PDB file of C-alpha atoms in Angstrom:
ATOM      1  CA  MET W  20     -10.476 -55.550  18.257  1.00 43.00           C
ATOM      2  CA  ALA W  21     -11.875 -57.274  21.311  1.00 46.00           C
ATOM      3  CA  GLY W  22     -13.252 -54.897  23.157  1.00 43.00           C
ATOM      4  CA  PRO W  23     -16.441 -55.596  24.763  1.00 46.00           C
ATOM      5  CA  PRO W  24     -19.261 -54.527  22.104  1.00 48.00           C
ATOM      6  CA  ALA W  25     -21.918 -54.321  24.740  1.00 46.00           C
ATOM      7  CA  THR W  26     -20.429 -51.050  25.990  1.00 46.00           C
ATOM      8  CA  PRO W  27     -23.163 -48.164  23.809  1.00 46.00           C
ATOM      9  CA  GLY W  28     -20.304 -45.717  25.522  1.00 47.00           C
ATOM     10  CA  ARG W  29     -18.322 -43.183  24.303  1.00 49.00           C
ATOM     11  CA  CYS W  30     -16.034 -43.181  21.409  1.00 48.00           C
ATOM     12  CA  THR W  31     -17.272 -46.260  19.295  1.00 49.00           C
ATOM     13  CA  ALA W  32     -18.815 -45.608  16.147  1.00 51.00           C
ATOM     14  CA  PRO W  33     -18.899 -42.070  15.543  1.00 47.00           C
ATOM     15  CA  GLY W  34     -14.618 -42.055  15.403  1.00 49.00           C
ATOM     16  CA  LEU W  35     -14.958 -43.694  12.392  1.00 70.00           C
ATOM     17  CA  HIS W  36     -14.991 -42.391   9.195  1.00 77.00           C
ATOM     18  CA  ALA W  37     -14.827 -43.679   5.215  1.00 76.00           C
ATOM     19  CA  ASP W  38     -12.321 -40.295   4.000  1.00 77.00           C
ATOM     20  CA  PRO W  39      -9.795 -42.089   1.860  1.00 77.00           C
ATOM     21  CA  GLY W  40      -7.969 -38.327   3.053  1.00 77.00           C
ATOM     22  CA  LEU W  41      -7.660 -39.020   6.193  1.00 85.00           C
ATOM     23  CA  GLN W  42      -8.607 -35.469   7.054  1.00 85.00           C
ATOM     24  CA  PRO W  43      -9.591 -35.937  11.228  1.00 88.00           C
ATOM     25  CA  GLU W  44      -6.095 -37.599  11.888  1.00 89.00           C
ATOM     26  CA  ARG W  45      -4.297 -34.944   9.793  1.00 91.00           C
ATOM     27  CA  THR W  46      -5.478 -31.794  11.581  1.00 92.00           C
ATOM     28  CA  THR W  47      -5.452 -33.647  14.683  1.00 93.00           C
ATOM     29  CA  LEU W  48      -1.632 -34.248  13.852  1.00 94.00           C
ATOM     30  CA  ALA W  49      -1.898 -30.614  13.221  1.00 95.00           C
ATOM     31  CA  TRP W  50      -2.574 -29.834  16.136  1.00 95.00           C
ATOM     32  CA  ASN W  51      -0.620 -31.999  17.718  1.00 95.00           C
ATOM     33  CA  ARG W  52       2.861 -30.532  16.060  1.00 95.00           C
ATOM     34  CA  THR W  53       1.056 -26.768  17.260  1.00 95.00           C
ATOM     35  CA  LEU W  54       1.518 -27.864  20.193  1.00 94.00           C
ATOM     36  CA  LEU W  55       4.536 -28.930  20.628  1.00 95.00           C
ATOM     37  CA  ALA W  56       6.413 -25.769  18.887  1.00 95.00           C
ATOM     38  CA  LEU W  57       4.193 -24.611  21.877  1.00 95.00           C
ATOM     39  CA  VAL W  58       6.251 -26.643  24.311  1.00 95.00           C
ATOM     40  CA  VAL W  59       9.226 -25.755  22.795  1.00 94.00           C
ATOM     41  CA  CYS W  60       8.507 -21.340  23.364  1.00 94.00           C
ATOM     42  CA  GLY W  61       7.497 -22.249  26.857  1.00 94.00           C
ATOM     43  CA  ALA W  62      11.158 -24.171  27.414  1.00 95.00           C
ATOM     44  CA  LEU W  63      13.112 -20.901  25.917  1.00 95.00           C
ATOM     45  CA  PHE W  64      11.472 -19.260  28.362  1.00 94.00           C
ATOM     46  CA  LEU W  65      12.965 -21.052  31.346  1.00 94.00           C
ATOM     47  CA  ARG W  66      16.195 -19.850  29.858  1.00 92.00           C
ATOM     48  CA  TRP W  67      15.008 -16.372  30.600  1.00 92.00           C
ATOM     49  CA  VAL W  68      14.375 -17.363  34.243  1.00 91.00           C
ATOM     50  CA  PRO W  69      18.634 -16.658  35.498  1.00 90.00           C
ATOM     51  CA  ARG W  70      17.830 -13.598  34.358  1.00 89.00           C
ATOM     52  CA  HIS W  71      15.059 -12.432  34.949  1.00 89.00           C
ATOM     53  CA  GLY W  72      13.372 -14.309  38.104  1.00 87.00           C
ATOM     54  CA  ALA W  73      10.008 -16.002  37.927  1.00 91.00           C
ATOM     55  CA  PHE W  74       8.220 -13.266  34.914  1.00 92.00           C
ATOM     56  CA  PRO W  75       9.618 -16.085  32.421  1.00 93.00           C
ATOM     57  CA  LEU W  76       8.970 -19.241  34.569  1.00 94.00           C
ATOM     58  CA  ILE W  77       5.377 -18.150  34.649  1.00 94.00           C
ATOM     59  CA  LEU W  78       5.335 -17.175  31.075  1.00 94.00           C
ATOM     60  CA  SER W  79       6.260 -21.331  30.793  1.00 95.00           C
ATOM     61  CA  ALA W  80       3.507 -22.473  33.053  1.00 95.00           C
ATOM     62  CA  LEU W  81       1.259 -20.442  31.476  1.00 94.00           C
ATOM     63  CA  THR W  82       2.171 -22.336  27.362  1.00 94.00           C
ATOM     64  CA  ALA W  83       2.921 -25.871  29.453  1.00 94.00           C
ATOM     65  CA  ILE W  84      -0.953 -25.263  30.559  1.00 94.00           C
ATOM     66  CA  LEU W  85      -2.069 -24.092  27.210  1.00 94.00           C
ATOM     67  CA  ALA W  86      -0.463 -27.024  25.232  1.00 94.00           C
ATOM     68  CA  LEU W  87      -2.411 -29.169  27.870  1.00 95.00           C
ATOM     69  CA  VAL W  88      -5.456 -27.669  27.523  1.00 94.00           C
ATOM     70  CA  ILE W  89      -4.854 -28.988  23.307  1.00 93.00           C
ATOM     71  CA  VAL W  90      -3.911 -32.488  24.617  1.00 94.00           C
ATOM     72  CA  ALA W  91      -7.194 -33.062  26.438  1.00 94.00           C
ATOM     73  CA  GLY W  92      -9.211 -31.749  24.092  1.00 91.00           C
ATOM     74  CA  GLN W  93      -7.576 -34.116  21.222  1.00 91.00           C
ATOM     75  CA  ALA W  94      -9.614 -36.913  21.502  1.00 90.00           C
ATOM     76  CA  ARG W  95     -12.773 -34.754  21.438  1.00 90.00           C
ATOM     77  CA  ARG W  96     -11.767 -32.618  18.297  1.00 90.00           C
ATOM     78  CA  TYR W  97     -10.620 -36.047  16.486  1.00 90.00           C
ATOM     79  CA  ARG W  98     -14.007 -37.322  16.969  1.00 88.00           C
ATOM     80  CA  ARG W  99     -15.450 -34.275  16.256  1.00 87.00           C
ATOM     81  CA  SER W 100     -14.362 -33.778  12.982  1.00 87.00           C
ATOM     82  CA  ALA W 101     -14.666 -37.677  11.733  1.00 86.00           C
ATOM     83  CA  ARG W 102     -18.608 -37.096  13.005  1.00 86.00           C
ATOM     84  CA  GLY W 103     -18.340 -33.985  10.813  1.00 85.00           C
ATOM     85  CA  ILE W 104     -16.812 -36.229   7.666  1.00 85.00           C
ATOM     86  CA  SER W 105     -18.918 -38.709   7.813  1.00 84.00           C
ATOM     87  CA  SER W 106     -22.349 -36.909   8.540  1.00 84.00           C
ATOM     88  CA  GLY W 107     -20.917 -34.394   5.024  1.00 81.00           C
ATOM     89  CA  ARG W 108     -21.678 -31.449   7.913  1.00 82.00           C
ATOM     90  CA  THR W 109     -19.373 -30.152  10.801  1.00 81.00           C
ATOM     91  CA  SER W 110     -18.941 -26.636  12.433  1.00 82.00           C
ATOM     92  CA  ALA W 111     -16.139 -24.192  12.159  1.00 85.00           C
ATOM     93  CA  ASP W 112     -14.090 -24.378  15.487  1.00 87.00           C
ATOM     94  CA  VAL W 113     -14.172 -20.625  16.667  1.00 90.00           C
ATOM     95  CA  ALA W 114     -13.572 -20.961  20.091  1.00 90.00           C
ATOM     96  CA  ALA W 115      -9.918 -22.678  19.301  1.00 92.00           C
ATOM     97  CA  VAL W 116      -8.590 -20.327  16.638  1.00 93.00           C
ATOM     98  CA  ALA W 117      -9.774 -17.496  18.224  1.00 94.00           C
ATOM     99  CA  GLY W 118      -8.268 -18.915  21.966  1.00 94.00           C
ATOM    100  CA  THR W 119      -4.679 -20.360  20.004  1.00 95.00           C
ATOM    101  CA  SER W 120      -4.071 -17.545  18.115  1.00 96.00           C
ATOM    102  CA  ALA W 121      -5.119 -14.866  21.145  1.00 96.00           C
ATOM    103  CA  ALA W 122      -2.679 -17.298  23.297  1.00 96.00           C
ATOM    104  CA  VAL W 123       0.281 -16.361  20.965  1.00 96.00           C
ATOM    105  CA  VAL W 124      -0.046 -13.491  20.086  1.00 96.00           C
ATOM    106  CA  LEU W 125      -0.163 -12.527  24.434  1.00 96.00           C
ATOM    107  CA  THR W 126       2.687 -14.829  24.611  1.00 95.00           C
ATOM    108  CA  ALA W 127       4.591 -12.951  21.546  1.00 95.00           C
ATOM    109  CA  ALA W 128       3.727  -9.918  23.457  1.00 95.00           C
ATOM    110  CA  ALA W 129       5.509 -10.885  27.252  1.00 95.00           C
ATOM    111  CA  ALA W 130       8.306 -12.134  26.188  1.00 94.00           C
ATOM    112  CA  LEU W 131       8.593  -8.436  24.055  1.00 94.00           C
ATOM    113  CA  LEU W 132       8.157  -7.068  27.302  1.00 93.00           C
ATOM    114  CA  VAL W 133      10.616  -9.225  28.985  1.00 92.00           C
ATOM    115  CA  VAL W 134      13.225  -8.189  26.613  1.00 91.00           C
ATOM    116  CA  VAL W 135      12.745  -4.326  26.465  1.00 90.00           C
ATOM    117  CA  ALA W 136      11.230  -3.608  29.925  1.00 84.00           C
ATOM    118  CA  LEU W 137      12.508  -5.928  32.585  1.00 76.00           C
ATOM    119  CA  PRO W 138      15.746  -5.285  34.676  1.00 68.00           C
ATOM    120  CA  VAL W 139      18.082  -8.064  34.682  1.00 71.00           C
ATOM    121  CA  ARG W 140      19.252  -9.083  37.745  1.00 64.00           C
TER     122      ARG W 140
ATOM    123  CA  MET E  25     -24.227 -10.272   2.890  1.00 39.00           C
ATOM    124  CA  GLY E  26     -26.158 -10.824   5.920  1.00 40.00           C
ATOM    125  CA  GLY E  27     -27.097 -14.136   6.427  1.00 39.00           C
ATOM    126  CA  SER E  28     -31.025 -13.071   7.373  1.00 42.00           C
ATOM    127  CA  SER E  29     -32.303 -13.943   4.171  1.00 40.00           C
ATOM    128  CA  SER E  30     -33.915 -16.615   4.065  1.00 39.00           C
ATOM    129  CA  ALA E  31     -33.470 -17.649   0.457  1.00 40.00           C
ATOM    130  CA  TYR E  32     -31.257 -19.863   1.725  1.00 40.00           C
ATOM    131  CA  ASP E  33     -32.219 -23.824   2.256  1.00 41.00           C
ATOM    132  CA  GLY E  34     -29.041 -24.258   3.624  1.00 42.00           C
ATOM    133  CA  PRO E  35     -28.872 -24.895   7.610  1.00 44.00           C
ATOM    134  CA  VAL E  36     -27.069 -21.528   9.201  1.00 43.00           C
ATOM    135  CA  THR E  37     -28.688 -18.464   9.730  1.00 41.00           C
ATOM    136  CA  SER E  38     -29.183 -16.776  13.321  1.00 41.00           C
ATOM    137  CA  SER E  39     -30.712 -19.918  15.024  1.00 40.00           C
ATOM    138  CA  SER E  40     -28.580 -22.647  15.737  1.00 39.00           C
ATOM    139  CA  GLU E  41     -31.096 -25.558  16.851  1.00 38.00           C
ATOM    140  CA  HIS E  42     -29.947 -27.721  13.630  1.00 43.00           C
ATOM    141  CA  ARG E  43     -26.680 -28.017  15.331  1.00 47.00           C
ATOM    142  CA  PRO E  44     -26.180 -31.008  18.476  1.00 40.00           C
ATOM    143  CA  GLU E  45     -22.779 -29.331  19.211  1.00 47.00           C
ATOM    144  CA  GLY E  46     -24.470 -25.915  19.610  1.00 54.00           C
ATOM    145  CA  ARG E  47     -22.455 -22.880  18.937  1.00 64.00           C
ATOM    146  CA  GLY E  48     -22.250 -19.762  20.407  1.00 75.00           C
ATOM    147  CA  ALA E  49     -23.980 -16.775  19.710  1.00 81.00           C
ATOM    148  CA  TRP E  50     -20.477 -14.420  19.115  1.00 83.00           C
ATOM    149  CA  ALA E  51     -19.236 -17.345  16.722  1.00 83.00           C
ATOM    150  CA  ALA E  52     -21.880 -17.295  14.579  1.00 83.00           C
ATOM    151  CA  ARG E  53     -21.643 -13.531  14.289  1.00 84.00           C
ATOM    152  CA  LEU E  54     -18.247 -14.321  13.716  1.00 85.00           C
ATOM    153  CA  LEU E  55     -19.420 -16.379  11.073  1.00 86.00           C
ATOM    154  CA  GLY E  56     -21.978 -14.216   8.895  1.00 83.00           C
ATOM    155  CA  GLY E  57     -24.287 -16.097   6.999  1.00 81.00           C
ATOM    156  CA  GLY E  58     -24.338 -18.293   4.430  1.00 82.00           C
ATOM    157  CA  VAL E  59     -24.304 -22.027   4.228  1.00 85.00           C
ATOM    158  CA  GLU E  60     -21.618 -24.589   6.087  1.00 85.00           C
ATOM    159  CA  PRO E  61     -18.680 -25.879   3.211  1.00 87.00           C
ATOM    160  CA  ASP E  62     -17.928 -28.584   2.874  1.00 87.00           C
ATOM    161  CA  PRO E  63     -16.266 -30.223   6.053  1.00 86.00           C
ATOM    162  CA  ARG E  64     -12.875 -31.509   4.687  1.00 88.00           C
ATOM    163  CA  PHE E  65     -12.841 -27.776   3.802  1.00 91.00           C
ATOM    164  CA  THR E  66     -12.674 -26.117   6.694  1.00 91.00           C
ATOM    165  CA  LEU E  67     -11.027 -28.616   8.321  1.00 92.00           C
ATOM    166  CA  ALA E  68      -8.286 -27.381   5.405  1.00 93.00           C
ATOM    167  CA  ASN E  69      -8.242 -23.831   6.588  1.00 94.00           C
ATOM    168  CA  GLU E  70      -7.745 -25.050  10.226  1.00 95.00           C
ATOM    169  CA  ARG E  71      -5.114 -26.652   8.847  1.00 95.00           C
ATOM    170  CA  THR E  72      -3.919 -23.497   7.074  1.00 95.00           C
ATOM    171  CA  PHE E  73      -4.442 -21.240  10.149  1.00 96.00           C
ATOM    172  CA  LEU E  74      -2.338 -24.371  12.337  1.00 96.00           C
ATOM    173  CA  ALA E  75       0.542 -24.052   9.835  1.00 96.00           C
ATOM    174  CA  TRP E  76       0.503 -20.511  10.096  1.00 95.00           C
ATOM    175  CA  ILE E  77       0.602 -20.319  13.871  1.00 96.00           C
ATOM    176  CA  ARG E  78       2.946 -22.696  14.093  1.00 96.00           C
ATOM    177  CA  THR E  79       5.257 -19.904  11.541  1.00 95.00           C
ATOM    178  CA  ALA E  80       3.787 -17.367  14.444  1.00 96.00           C
ATOM    179  CA  LEU E  81       5.720 -19.759  16.828  1.00 96.00           C
ATOM    180  CA  ALA E  82       8.914 -20.306  15.531  1.00 96.00           C
ATOM    181  CA  LEU E  83       9.532 -16.808  15.056  1.00 95.00           C
ATOM    182  CA  LEU E  84       8.716 -16.427  18.973  1.00 96.00           C
ATOM    183  CA  ALA E  85      11.262 -18.889  19.398  1.00 96.00           C
ATOM    184  CA  GLY E  86      13.308 -17.736  17.220  1.00 94.00           C
ATOM    185  CA  GLY E  87      13.257 -14.300  19.309  1.00 94.00           C
ATOM    186  CA  ILE E  88      13.861 -15.845  22.330  1.00 94.00           C
ATOM    187  CA  ALA E  89      16.805 -17.604  21.256  1.00 93.00           C
ATOM    188  CA  VAL E  90      18.143 -14.496  19.957  1.00 91.00           C
ATOM    189  CA  GLU E  91      17.379 -12.518  22.854  1.00 90.00           C
ATOM    190  CA  ALA E  92      18.013 -15.570  25.654  1.00 89.00           C
ATOM    191  CA  PHE E  93      21.324 -17.707  23.808  1.00 86.00           C
ATOM    192  CA  THR E  94      23.714 -15.551  22.161  1.00 80.00           C
ATOM    193  CA  PRO E  95      25.297 -12.780  24.565  1.00 78.00           C
ATOM    194  CA  ALA E  96      29.086 -13.015  22.555  1.00 80.00           C
ATOM    195  CA  ALA E  97      27.742 -13.390  19.118  1.00 77.00           C
ATOM    196  CA  PHE E  98      26.205 -10.113  19.109  1.00 80.00           C
ATOM    197  CA  ASP E  99      26.142  -6.799  20.225  1.00 83.00           C
ATOM    198  CA  PRO E 100      22.926  -5.659  22.774  1.00 85.00           C
ATOM    199  CA  ALA E 101      21.779  -3.323  20.638  1.00 86.00           C
ATOM    200  CA  LEU E 102      22.282  -5.978  17.533  1.00 87.00           C
ATOM    201  CA  ARG E 103      20.563  -8.950  19.837  1.00 88.00           C
ATOM    202  CA  THR E 104      17.388  -7.062  20.321  1.00 91.00           C
ATOM    203  CA  PHE E 105      17.114  -5.424  17.422  1.00 90.00           C
ATOM    204  CA  LEU E 106      16.862  -8.689  16.024  1.00 91.00           C
ATOM    205  CA  ALA E 107      14.986 -10.401  19.086  1.00 93.00           C
ATOM    206  CA  VAL E 108      12.095  -7.190  18.723  1.00 94.00           C
ATOM    207  CA  THR E 109      12.502  -7.560  15.020  1.00 93.00           C
ATOM    208  CA  LEU E 110      11.698 -11.646  15.466  1.00 94.00           C
ATOM    209  CA  LEU E 111       9.037 -10.961  18.062  1.00 95.00           C
ATOM    210  CA  VAL E 112       6.863  -8.257  16.430  1.00 95.00           C
ATOM    211  CA  LEU E 113       6.350 -10.323  13.200  1.00 94.00           C
ATOM    212  CA  ALA E 114       5.061 -13.476  15.409  1.00 95.00           C
ATOM    213  CA  MET E 115       3.176 -10.962  17.050  1.00 95.00           C
ATOM    214  CA  ILE E 116       0.937 -10.007  13.368  1.00 94.00           C
ATOM    215  CA  MET E 117       1.767 -13.466  12.046  1.00 94.00           C
ATOM    216  CA  ALA E 118      -0.158 -14.485  14.986  1.00 95.00           C
ATOM    217  CA  LEU E 119      -2.782 -11.966  14.874  1.00 95.00           C
ATOM    218  CA  ALA E 120      -3.658 -12.553  10.819  1.00 94.00           C
ATOM    219  CA  ALA E 121      -3.640 -16.169  11.416  1.00 94.00           C
ATOM    220  CA  GLY E 122      -6.627 -15.938  12.955  1.00 94.00           C
ATOM    221  CA  LEU E 123      -7.943 -13.403  11.076  1.00 94.00           C
ATOM    222  CA  ARG E 124      -7.002 -15.185   7.329  1.00 94.00           C
ATOM    223  CA  TRP E 125      -8.690 -18.235   9.302  1.00 94.00           C
ATOM    224  CA  LEU E 126     -12.241 -16.298  10.101  1.00 93.00           C
ATOM    225  CA  ARG E 127     -11.919 -14.784   5.954  1.00 93.00           C
ATOM    226  CA  VAL E 128     -10.859 -17.600   4.284  1.00 93.00           C
ATOM    227  CA  GLU E 129     -14.143 -19.415   6.527  1.00 92.00           C
ATOM    228  CA  ARG E 130     -16.493 -16.591   5.253  1.00 92.00           C
ATOM    229  CA  ALA E 131     -15.375 -16.384   1.759  1.00 92.00           C
ATOM    230  CA  MET E 132     -16.016 -20.150   2.062  1.00 91.00           C
ATOM    231  CA  ARG E 133     -19.757 -20.055   3.614  1.00 90.00           C
ATOM    232  CA  ARG E 134     -20.735 -17.656   0.461  1.00 90.00           C
ATOM    233  CA  ARG E 135     -18.991 -19.380  -1.776  1.00 88.00           C
ATOM    234  CA  ALA E 136     -16.687 -16.320  -2.493  1.00 87.00           C
ATOM    235  CA  PRO E 137     -13.699 -16.398  -3.751  1.00 87.00           C
ATOM    236  CA  LEU E 138     -11.040 -16.943  -1.072  1.00 88.00           C
ATOM    237  CA  PRO E 139      -8.464 -13.278  -0.157  1.00 87.00           C
ATOM    238  CA  LEU E 140      -5.037 -13.860  -0.915  1.00 85.00           C
ATOM    239  CA  PRO E 141      -3.098 -14.545   1.680  1.00 83.00           C
ATOM    240  CA  LEU E 142      -1.009 -10.753   2.858  1.00 82.00           C
ATOM    241  CA  LEU E 143       0.311 -12.661   4.943  1.00 84.00           C
ATOM    242  CA  VAL E 144       2.918 -14.078   2.508  1.00 89.00           C
ATOM    243  CA  PRO E 145       4.584 -10.756   2.185  1.00 90.00           C
ATOM    244  CA  VAL E 146       4.605  -9.266   5.176  1.00 88.00           C
ATOM    245  CA  LEU E 147       6.534 -12.936   6.128  1.00 90.00           C
ATOM    246  CA  ALA E 148       8.656 -12.900   3.416  1.00 91.00           C
ATOM    247  CA  ALA E 149       9.385  -8.965   4.283  1.00 92.00           C
ATOM    248  CA  GLY E 150      10.748  -9.841   7.732  1.00 90.00           C
ATOM    249  CA  GLY E 151      12.645 -12.863   7.062  1.00 90.00           C
ATOM    250  CA  ALA E 152      14.212 -11.204   3.877  1.00 92.00           C
ATOM    251  CA  LEU E 153      15.010  -7.934   7.022  1.00 91.00           C
ATOM    252  CA  ILE E 154      16.451 -10.112   9.847  1.00 89.00           C
ATOM    253  CA  ALA E 155      18.663 -12.439   7.486  1.00 90.00           C
ATOM    254  CA  GLY E 156      20.424  -9.179   5.816  1.00 91.00           C
ATOM    255  CA  ALA E 157      20.380  -7.718   9.706  1.00 87.00           C
ATOM    256  CA  VAL E 158      22.496 -10.698  10.381  1.00 85.00           C
ATOM    257  CA  LEU E 159      24.417 -11.429   6.867  1.00 89.00           C
ATOM    258  CA  VAL E 160      25.598  -7.467   7.535  1.00 88.00           C
ATOM    259  CA  VAL E 161      26.688  -8.440  10.754  1.00 83.00           C
ATOM    260  CA  VAL E 162      28.173 -11.255   9.884  1.00 83.00           C
ATOM    261  CA  LEU E 163      30.608 -10.034   6.933  1.00 88.00           C
ATOM    262  CA  VAL E 164      31.183  -7.177   8.604  1.00 85.00           C
ATOM    263  CA  ALA E 165      32.015  -7.454  12.071  1.00 72.00           C
ATOM    264  CA  PRO E 166      35.911  -8.097  13.152  1.00 66.00           C
ATOM    265  CA  GLN E 167      36.420 -12.150  13.600  1.00 60.00           C
ATOM    266  CA  GLY E 168      37.424 -13.546  16.759  1.00 54.00           C
ATOM    267  CA  GLY E 169      36.151 -11.039  18.903  1.00 48.00           C
ATOM    268  CA  GLY E 170      34.879 -13.447  21.552  1.00 45.00           C
TER     269      GLY E 170
END
């Protein structure tokens, strides 16, 4: 790239790795697919809005926010795993996994609530 | 097991001062002792977790869709049954995906055999139940009801 070499800034060399298995790319793409699935679920919630009112709308907004949070972390995530691959040591991302798992459990629970408990308008 | 033994030359015992990114004490406690596995294995475990989470999200989307898009195809009781089954299955999958990720991570850190995927029979049984229910309805239902 013809970028200015004089900026010893944020994402220069640490973004590079020599892994022929392309682990950082695959992991980042796996997060990408996951957040797209999340967006699909959020869009499906919109179908409930005419019948159930604001609650599914809030759910839809929350899933969209979660997807945005994942998007915002993608660059950091890639850099971090690339650095981990090249240094031979990485730390498991407990917070991301626990947060995603909990968020999907809660979303499913909320959808269950809509199905069994929410009155149809 | 415990990570308190100092026999490990590895980085992780109870402190994380070696770690440039740092890790919360709760996360270190969740992961238990042992040594950091190969980064590629950690990333592979994360991708496997994400694949399970997408499975859960697909079930979740299916549950919402069955309830929201099929008012003419199924009678209300069956529609609710299918949606509830799919959504409960989605909850189980999402929870179990996180727990399995943790168990695999802990096993890798201790160089122990990986745990069996208990999710697989649950998913297979749930999928068979739902497919069977839909099949029965399609075969039994009077044609041209709508």
